[in-house]
Amino acid sequence: MADQIQELGGTRVLVCDPDGPPIATERDALDLIGATYLGAEAVAVPASRLDERFFALGTRFAGEVMQKFVNYRVRLAVVGDVSAHAAASPALAALVRESNAAGHVWFVPDLDALESRLRAAG
C-alpha cells in the first residue's frame, strides 16, 4: 500500500504506508506535510517509520518534527505501540501524555483509535 488519503472520523488523513521510507530528517517531515496539500488535514505515521532518534528526546528530533507539524497546522498522529520506548524514558512518557491531552500531536495504538479521537475532536 502506498501512502493514501482516507477519511477517518470526518477528517481527511494522509495514512502513511508502514513499509514506506523512514522519517529520519526534518525534510522527510516536510515532505509529508507537503503531501497533505493534496487534500488532507492530518498525517498518520506508523511509529515503525520514525527514526529511533525520534524516541530519544535528547536528540531533539521529535521536537523538531512535531514543531513542523504545529507550524504548518497539520495534525500528526503517531500510530502504533510506543510503550517500550515510553517505559525506557520517563521524559518520552510525559511527552506522550501531554501530547495526547492536547489537540495537535497524538500517539495512538491504531487507526481505529485515531478515528475515534478525530470524531470526538469534531
Coordinates of N, CA and C in Angstrom, one line a residue:
M1 N 0.8 -1.2 0.0 CA 0.0 0.0 0.0 C 0.9 1.2 0.0
A2 N 0.6 2.2 -0.8 CA 1.3 3.5 -0.8 C 0.6 4.4 0.2
D3 N 1.2 5.5 0.5 CA 0.6 6.5 1.3 C -0.7 6.9 0.6
Q4 N -1.8 7.0 1.4 CA -3.1 7.4 0.7 C -3.9 8.2 1.7
I5 N -4.7 9.1 1.1 CA -5.6 9.9 1.8 C -6.9 9.1 2.1
Q6 N -7.3 9.0 3.4 CA -8.5 8.3 3.8 C -9.3 9.3 4.7
E7 N -10.6 9.1 4.7 CA -11.4 9.9 5.6 C -11.6 9.0 6.9
L8 N -11.2 9.6 8.0 CA -11.3 9.0 9.3 C -11.9 9.9 10.3
G9 N -13.1 9.5 10.8 CA -13.8 10.4 11.8 C -14.1 11.7 11.2
G10 N -14.4 11.8 9.9 CA -14.8 13.1 9.3 C -13.6 14.0 9.0
T11 N -12.4 13.5 9.0 CA -11.2 14.2 8.7 C -10.5 13.5 7.6
R12 N -10.0 14.2 6.7 CA -9.1 13.6 5.6 C -7.7 13.5 6.2
V13 N -7.2 12.2 6.2 CA -5.9 11.9 6.8 C -5.0 11.2 5.7
L14 N -3.8 11.7 5.7 CA -2.8 11.0 4.9 C -2.3 9.9 5.7
V15 N -2.7 8.7 5.3 CA -2.3 7.5 6.1 C -1.0 6.9 5.4
C16 N 0.0 6.9 6.2 CA 1.3 6.5 5.6 C 1.5 5.0 5.6
D17 N 2.1 4.5 4.6 CA 2.3 3.1 4.4 C 3.4 2.6 5.4
P18 N 3.1 1.6 6.2 CA 4.1 1.1 7.2 C 5.4 0.7 6.6
D19 N 5.4 0.3 5.3 CA 6.6 -0.1 4.6 C 7.3 1.0 3.8
G20 N 6.8 2.2 4.0 CA 7.4 3.3 3.3 C 8.8 3.7 3.9
P21 N 9.4 4.7 3.3 CA 10.7 5.1 3.8 C 10.7 5.7 5.2
P22 N 11.8 5.6 5.9 CA 11.8 6.1 7.3 C 11.7 7.6 7.3
I23 N 11.2 8.2 8.4 CA 11.2 9.6 8.6 C 12.4 9.9 9.5
A24 N 13.5 10.3 8.8 CA 14.8 10.4 9.5 C 15.3 11.8 9.5
T25 N 14.7 12.7 8.8 CA 15.1 14.1 8.7 C 14.0 15.1 8.8
E26 N 14.2 16.3 9.1 CA 13.2 17.3 9.0 C 12.6 17.4 7.6
R27 N 13.4 17.2 6.6 CA 13.0 17.3 5.2 C 11.9 16.2 5.0
D28 N 12.1 15.0 5.6 CA 11.2 13.9 5.4 C 9.8 14.4 6.0
A29 N 9.9 15.0 7.2 CA 8.6 15.5 7.8 C 8.0 16.6 6.9
L30 N 8.8 17.5 6.4 CA 8.2 18.5 5.5 C 7.6 17.9 4.2
D31 N 8.2 16.8 3.7 CA 7.6 16.1 2.6 C 6.2 15.6 2.9
L32 N 6.0 15.0 4.1 CA 4.7 14.6 4.5 C 3.7 15.7 4.6
I33 N 4.2 16.8 5.2 CA 3.3 18.0 5.3 C 2.9 18.5 3.9
G34 N 3.9 18.5 3.0 CA 3.6 18.9 1.6 C 2.6 18.0 0.9
A35 N 2.6 16.7 1.2 CA 1.7 15.8 0.6 C 0.3 16.0 1.1
T36 N 0.1 16.7 2.2 CA -1.3 17.0 2.7 C -1.9 18.0 1.8
Y37 N -1.2 18.8 1.1 CA -1.8 19.8 0.2 C -2.6 19.2 -0.9
L38 N -2.6 17.9 -1.0 CA -3.5 17.2 -2.0 C -4.9 17.0 -1.3
G39 N -5.1 17.5 -0.1 CA -6.4 17.4 0.4 C -6.5 16.8 1.8
A40 N -5.4 16.6 2.5 CA -5.5 16.0 3.9 C -5.3 17.1 4.9
E41 N -5.9 16.9 6.1 CA -5.7 17.8 7.2 C -4.8 17.2 8.3
A42 N -4.5 16.0 8.2 CA -3.7 15.3 9.2 C -2.9 14.2 8.6
V43 N -1.8 13.8 9.3 CA -0.9 12.7 8.8 C -0.9 11.6 9.9
A44 N -1.1 10.4 9.5 CA -0.9 9.2 10.4 C 0.3 8.5 10.0
V45 N 1.3 8.6 10.8 CA 2.6 8.0 10.6 C 2.8 6.7 11.5
P46 N 3.1 5.6 10.9 CA 3.4 4.4 11.7 C 4.6 4.7 12.6
A47 N 4.5 4.3 13.8 CA 5.7 4.5 14.7 C 6.9 3.8 14.2
S48 N 6.7 2.7 13.5 CA 7.9 2.0 12.9 C 8.6 2.7 11.8
R49 N 8.0 3.8 11.2 CA 8.7 4.6 10.2 C 9.5 5.7 10.8
L50 N 9.3 6.0 12.1 CA 10.1 7.0 12.7 C 11.5 6.6 13.1
D51 N 12.5 7.3 12.7 CA 13.8 7.0 13.1 C 13.9 6.9 14.6
E52 N 14.8 6.0 15.1 CA 15.0 5.8 16.5 C 15.3 7.1 17.3
R53 N 15.9 8.1 16.6 CA 16.2 9.3 17.3 C 15.0 10.1 17.7
F54 N 13.8 9.8 17.1 CA 12.6 10.4 17.5 C 12.2 10.1 18.9
F55 N 12.5 8.9 19.3 CA 12.2 8.4 20.7 C 13.2 8.7 21.7
A56 N 14.4 9.2 21.3 CA 15.4 9.6 22.2 C 15.4 11.1 22.3
L57 N 14.7 11.7 23.3 CA 14.4 13.1 23.3 C 15.6 14.0 23.3
G58 N 16.7 13.5 23.8 CA 17.9 14.2 23.9 C 18.4 14.6 22.5
T59 N 18.0 14.0 21.4 CA 18.4 14.3 20.1 C 17.7 15.5 19.5
R60 N 16.5 15.8 20.2 CA 15.7 16.9 19.8 C 14.9 16.7 18.5
F61 N 15.1 15.5 17.9 CA 14.4 15.2 16.6 C 12.9 15.2 16.7
A62 N 12.4 14.6 17.8 CA 10.9 14.6 18.0 C 10.4 16.0 18.0
G63 N 11.0 16.9 18.8 CA 10.6 18.2 18.9 C 10.6 19.0 17.6
E64 N 11.7 18.7 16.8 CA 11.8 19.4 15.5 C 10.6 19.0 14.6
V65 N 10.4 17.6 14.6 CA 9.3 17.1 13.7 C 8.0 17.6 14.1
M66 N 7.7 17.5 15.4 CA 6.4 17.9 15.9 C 6.2 19.4 15.7
Q67 N 7.2 20.2 15.9 CA 7.1 21.7 15.7 C 6.8 22.0 14.2
K68 N 7.3 21.2 13.3 CA 7.0 21.5 11.9 C 5.5 21.3 11.6
F69 N 4.9 20.2 12.2 CA 3.5 19.9 12.0 C 2.7 21.0 12.7
V70 N 3.1 21.5 13.8 CA 2.3 22.6 14.5 C 2.4 23.8 13.7
N71 N 3.6 24.2 13.2 CA 3.8 25.4 12.4 C 2.9 25.4 11.2
Y72 N 2.8 24.3 10.5 CA 2.0 24.2 9.3 C 0.6 23.9 9.5
R73 N 0.2 23.8 10.8 CA -1.2 23.5 11.2 C -1.7 22.2 10.6
V74 N -0.9 21.2 10.6 CA -1.3 19.8 10.2 C -1.2 18.9 11.4
R75 N -2.3 18.3 11.7 CA -2.3 17.3 12.8 C -1.4 16.1 12.5
L76 N -0.7 15.7 13.5 CA 0.2 14.5 13.4 C -0.3 13.4 14.3
A77 N -0.4 12.2 13.8 CA -0.7 11.1 14.7 C 0.4 10.0 14.5
V78 N 1.0 9.7 15.6 CA 2.0 8.6 15.6 C 1.2 7.3 15.9
V79 N 1.1 6.4 15.0 CA 0.3 5.2 15.1 C 1.1 4.0 15.4
G80 N 0.8 3.3 16.5 CA 1.5 2.1 16.8 C 1.9 2.1 18.3
D81 N 2.5 1.0 18.7 CA 2.9 0.8 20.1 C 4.2 1.5 20.4
V82 N 4.2 2.5 21.2 CA 5.4 3.2 21.6 C 5.7 2.9 23.1
S83 N 5.0 1.9 23.7 CA 5.1 1.7 25.1 C 6.5 1.3 25.6
A84 N 7.2 0.5 24.7 CA 8.6 0.1 25.1 C 9.5 1.4 25.2
H85 N 9.3 2.3 24.2 CA 10.1 3.5 24.2 C 9.7 4.3 25.5
A86 N 8.4 4.4 25.7 CA 8.0 5.3 26.9 C 8.4 4.7 28.2
A87 N 8.4 3.4 28.3 CA 8.8 2.7 29.5 C 10.3 3.0 29.8
A88 N 11.1 3.1 28.7 CA 12.5 3.3 28.9 C 12.9 4.8 29.1
S89 N 11.9 5.7 28.9 CA 12.2 7.1 29.0 C 11.0 7.8 29.7
P90 N 11.2 8.2 31.0 CA 10.1 9.0 31.6 C 9.8 10.3 30.9
A91 N 10.8 10.9 30.3 CA 10.5 12.1 29.5 C 9.7 11.9 28.3
L92 N 9.9 10.8 27.6 CA 9.1 10.4 26.5 C 7.7 10.1 26.9
A93 N 7.5 9.3 28.0 CA 6.2 9.0 28.6 C 5.4 10.3 28.9
A94 N 6.1 11.3 29.4 CA 5.4 12.5 29.7 C 5.1 13.3 28.4
L95 N 5.9 13.2 27.4 CA 5.6 13.8 26.1 C 4.4 13.2 25.5
V96 N 4.3 11.9 25.6 CA 3.1 11.2 25.0 C 1.9 11.6 25.7
R97 N 1.9 11.6 27.1 CA 0.8 12.0 27.9 C 0.3 13.4 27.5
E98 N 1.3 14.3 27.5 CA 1.0 15.7 27.3 C 0.4 16.0 25.8
S99 N 1.0 15.3 24.9 CA 0.6 15.4 23.5 C -0.8 14.9 23.4
N100 N -1.1 13.8 24.0 CA -2.4 13.2 23.9 C -3.5 14.0 24.6
A101 N -3.1 14.8 25.5 CA -4.1 15.7 26.2 C -4.4 17.0 25.4
A102 N -3.5 17.3 24.4 CA -3.7 18.4 23.6 C -4.3 18.0 22.3
G103 N -4.3 18.9 21.3 CA -5.1 18.6 20.1 C -4.3 18.4 18.8
H104 N -3.0 18.6 18.8 CA -2.3 18.7 17.6 C -1.4 17.5 17.3
V105 N -0.8 16.9 18.2 CA 0.0 15.7 18.0 C -0.5 14.6 19.0
W106 N -0.8 13.4 18.4 CA -1.4 12.3 19.2 C -0.5 11.1 19.0
F107 N -0.5 10.3 20.0 CA 0.1 8.9 19.9 C -1.0 8.0 20.1
V108 N -1.3 7.2 19.1 CA -2.5 6.3 19.2 C -2.0 4.9 18.8
P109 N -2.7 3.8 19.4 CA -2.3 2.5 19.1 C -2.6 2.0 17.7
D110 N -3.7 2.5 17.1 CA -4.1 2.0 15.7 C -5.0 3.1 15.1
L111 N -5.3 2.8 13.8 CA -6.2 3.7 13.1 C -7.6 3.9 13.6
D112 N -8.1 2.8 14.2 CA -9.4 2.9 14.9 C -9.4 3.9 16.0
A113 N -8.3 3.9 16.8 CA -8.2 4.8 17.9 C -8.1 6.2 17.4
L114 N -7.4 6.4 16.3 CA -7.2 7.7 15.7 C -8.6 8.2 15.2
E115 N -9.3 7.3 14.5 CA -10.7 7.7 14.0 C -11.6 8.1 15.2
S116 N -11.5 7.4 16.3 CA -12.3 7.8 17.5 C -11.9 9.2 18.0
R117 N -10.6 9.4 18.1 CA -10.1 10.7 18.5 C -10.6 11.9 17.6
L118 N -10.5 11.6 16.3 CA -10.9 12.6 15.3 C -12.4 12.9 15.4
R119 N -13.1 11.9 15.5 CA -14.6 12.0 15.6 C -14.9 12.9 16.9
A120 N -14.3 12.6 18.0 CA -14.6 13.3 19.2 C -14.1 14.7 19.2
A121 N -13.0 15.0 18.4 CA -12.5 16.3 18.3 C -13.4 17.2 17.4
G122 N -14.2 16.5 16.6 CA -15.1 17.2 15.7 C -14.5 18.1 14.8

